[in-house]
Short mmCIF file of C-alpha atoms in Angstrom, two decimals:
data_model
loop_
_atom_site.label_atom_id
_atom_site.label_comp_id
_atom_site.label_asym_id
_atom_site.label_seq_id
_atom_site.Cartn_x
_atom_site.Cartn_y
_atom_site.Cartn_z
CA MET H 1 31.26 35.56 19.80
CA ASP H 2 28.84 35.34 22.75
CA SER H 3 29.87 33.72 25.98
CA PHE H 4 28.61 30.22 26.76
CA SER H 5 27.42 31.58 30.12
CA LYS H 6 24.53 33.17 28.26
CA VAL H 7 23.27 29.80 27.00
CA ILE H 8 24.35 27.23 29.60
CA ASP H 9 24.35 26.89 33.37
CA VAL H 10 27.14 24.86 35.00
CA GLN H 11 26.78 23.42 38.49
CA HIS H 12 29.87 21.91 40.14
CA THR H 13 29.71 20.02 43.41
CA ASN H 14 32.67 18.62 45.36
CA THR H 15 31.43 15.60 47.28
CA LYS H 16 34.13 15.03 49.89
CA GLU H 17 31.47 14.81 52.62
CA GLY H 18 30.48 11.30 51.55
CA GLY H 19 28.56 11.70 48.37
CA TRP H 20 25.01 10.81 49.42
CA LYS H 21 23.52 14.23 48.68
CA SER H 22 25.41 14.30 45.40
CA LEU H 23 24.23 10.80 44.52
CA ASN H 24 20.63 11.99 44.91
CA ASN H 25 21.49 15.05 42.81
CA ILE H 26 22.84 12.77 40.06
CA VAL H 27 19.62 10.73 40.04
CA THR H 28 17.39 13.82 40.05
CA THR H 29 19.33 15.29 37.13
CA ILE H 30 19.24 12.04 35.13
CA ASP H 31 15.46 11.97 35.69
CA THR H 32 15.26 15.28 33.79
CA GLY H 33 17.06 13.72 30.83
CA ILE H 34 20.46 15.28 31.49
CA PRO H 35 23.55 13.05 31.94
CA VAL H 36 26.02 14.02 34.68
CA ILE H 37 29.82 14.18 34.51
CA ILE H 38 31.31 12.56 37.62
CA SER H 39 34.79 11.91 38.96
CA VAL H 40 35.81 9.06 41.24
CA SER H 41 39.06 8.25 43.00
CA ASN H 42 40.89 6.02 45.44
CA ASN H 43 44.59 5.56 46.28
CA SER H 44 45.42 4.33 42.77
CA LEU H 45 42.66 5.75 40.57
CA CYS H 46 41.33 9.14 39.52
CA HIS H 47 38.82 9.00 36.69
CA ALA H 48 35.97 10.93 35.06
CA MET H 49 32.88 9.35 33.48
CA LEU H 50 29.37 10.24 32.37
CA ALA H 51 26.45 9.01 34.50
CA VAL H 52 23.55 8.10 32.20
CA GLY H 53 21.22 5.95 34.30
CA TYR H 54 20.59 4.28 37.63
CA GLU H 55 18.80 1.41 39.32
CA LYS H 56 16.83 1.38 42.57
CA ASP H 57 15.64 -1.24 45.01
CA GLY H 58 12.64 0.43 46.62
CA ASP H 59 13.86 3.90 47.64
CA ASP H 60 17.54 2.89 47.72
CA ILE H 61 19.81 3.72 44.77
CA THR H 62 21.75 0.52 44.07
CA ARG H 63 23.64 1.23 40.83
CA VAL H 64 24.68 4.15 38.66
CA PHE H 65 25.25 3.30 34.99
CA LEU H 66 28.12 5.08 33.26
CA LEU H 67 29.78 5.78 29.96
CA ASP H 68 33.47 5.24 30.64
CA PRO H 69 35.76 6.77 28.00
CA SER H 70 38.37 4.09 28.67
CA GLY H 71 35.80 1.29 28.42
CA ASP H 72 34.36 -0.95 25.77
CA TYR H 73 32.40 0.46 22.86
CA ILE H 74 28.66 1.06 23.22
CA ASN H 75 26.15 -0.54 20.88
CA ILE H 76 22.39 -0.40 20.41
CA LYS H 77 21.79 -3.14 23.01
CA LYS H 78 24.12 -1.78 25.68
CA ARG H 79 23.70 1.90 26.59
CA TRP H 80 26.49 1.94 29.22
CA ASN H 81 29.85 0.28 29.75
CA ALA H 82 30.54 0.66 33.48
CA VAL H 83 28.62 0.69 36.73
CA ILE H 84 29.08 1.99 40.24
CA GLU H 85 27.46 -0.29 42.79
CA VAL H 86 26.21 1.60 45.83
CA SER H 87 26.41 0.06 49.29
CA HIS H 88 24.29 1.45 52.08
CA THR H 89 26.34 -0.35 54.74
CA ARG H 90 30.06 0.18 53.95
CA LYS H 91 32.10 3.17 55.11
CA ARG H 92 33.18 3.71 51.51
CA PRO H 93 29.83 3.20 49.81
CA PHE H 94 30.81 3.22 46.15
CA ASN H 95 32.23 0.27 44.30
CA TYR H 96 33.29 1.09 40.76
CA ASN H 97 32.77 -2.08 38.80
CA THR H 98 33.69 -2.05 35.16
CA VAL H 99 31.95 -4.28 32.67
CA THR H 100 34.75 -3.73 30.18
CA GLU H 101 36.71 -6.75 28.99
CA GLY H 102 40.36 -6.80 30.04
CA ILE H 103 40.19 -4.30 32.91
CA PRO H 104 41.12 -5.66 36.38
CA ASP H 105 38.69 -6.37 39.20
CA SER H 106 36.37 -3.76 40.63
CA GLN H 107 37.66 -1.11 43.02
CA PHE H 108 36.15 0.80 45.92
CA VAL H 109 36.12 4.50 45.11
CA ASP H 110 35.00 7.82 46.49
CA LEU H 111 32.68 10.00 44.47
CA ASP H 112 34.66 13.24 44.20
CA ASP H 113 32.97 15.73 41.90
CA ILE H 114 29.84 16.09 39.86
CA LEU H 115 29.37 18.51 37.00
CA ILE H 116 25.91 19.28 35.64
CA ILE H 117 25.58 21.32 32.45
CA ARG H 118 22.14 22.60 31.51
CA ARG H 119 21.02 24.67 28.54
CA LEU H 120 19.35 27.89 29.63
CA GLU H 121 15.87 28.60 28.32
CA GLU H 122 15.78 31.28 25.68
#
């Protein structure tokens, strides 16, 4: 069996330096049609999700739309089930805000890791 390294490229970034460069990398990758695996954390949370879209106000990224494996189901009208709201003024700029029924209030989080998996051209 051939190795996956012959058909895919994996890019891992640890974002402990604040996440802004990685946030732009997430958006750039989504623009190419590739979702991005991300991890977020705070003192009581460590969680991985799939970034599938974003929203901008002018040049500023304001939200990242996510598929959260612990969240509500997805249907044809709703392509995501969680959102990270981005603040350009707070020290901790990311507010993970679930849109899932029954999960407690939103939490401020740090963006920890991003993982981009691309298929190599043959």
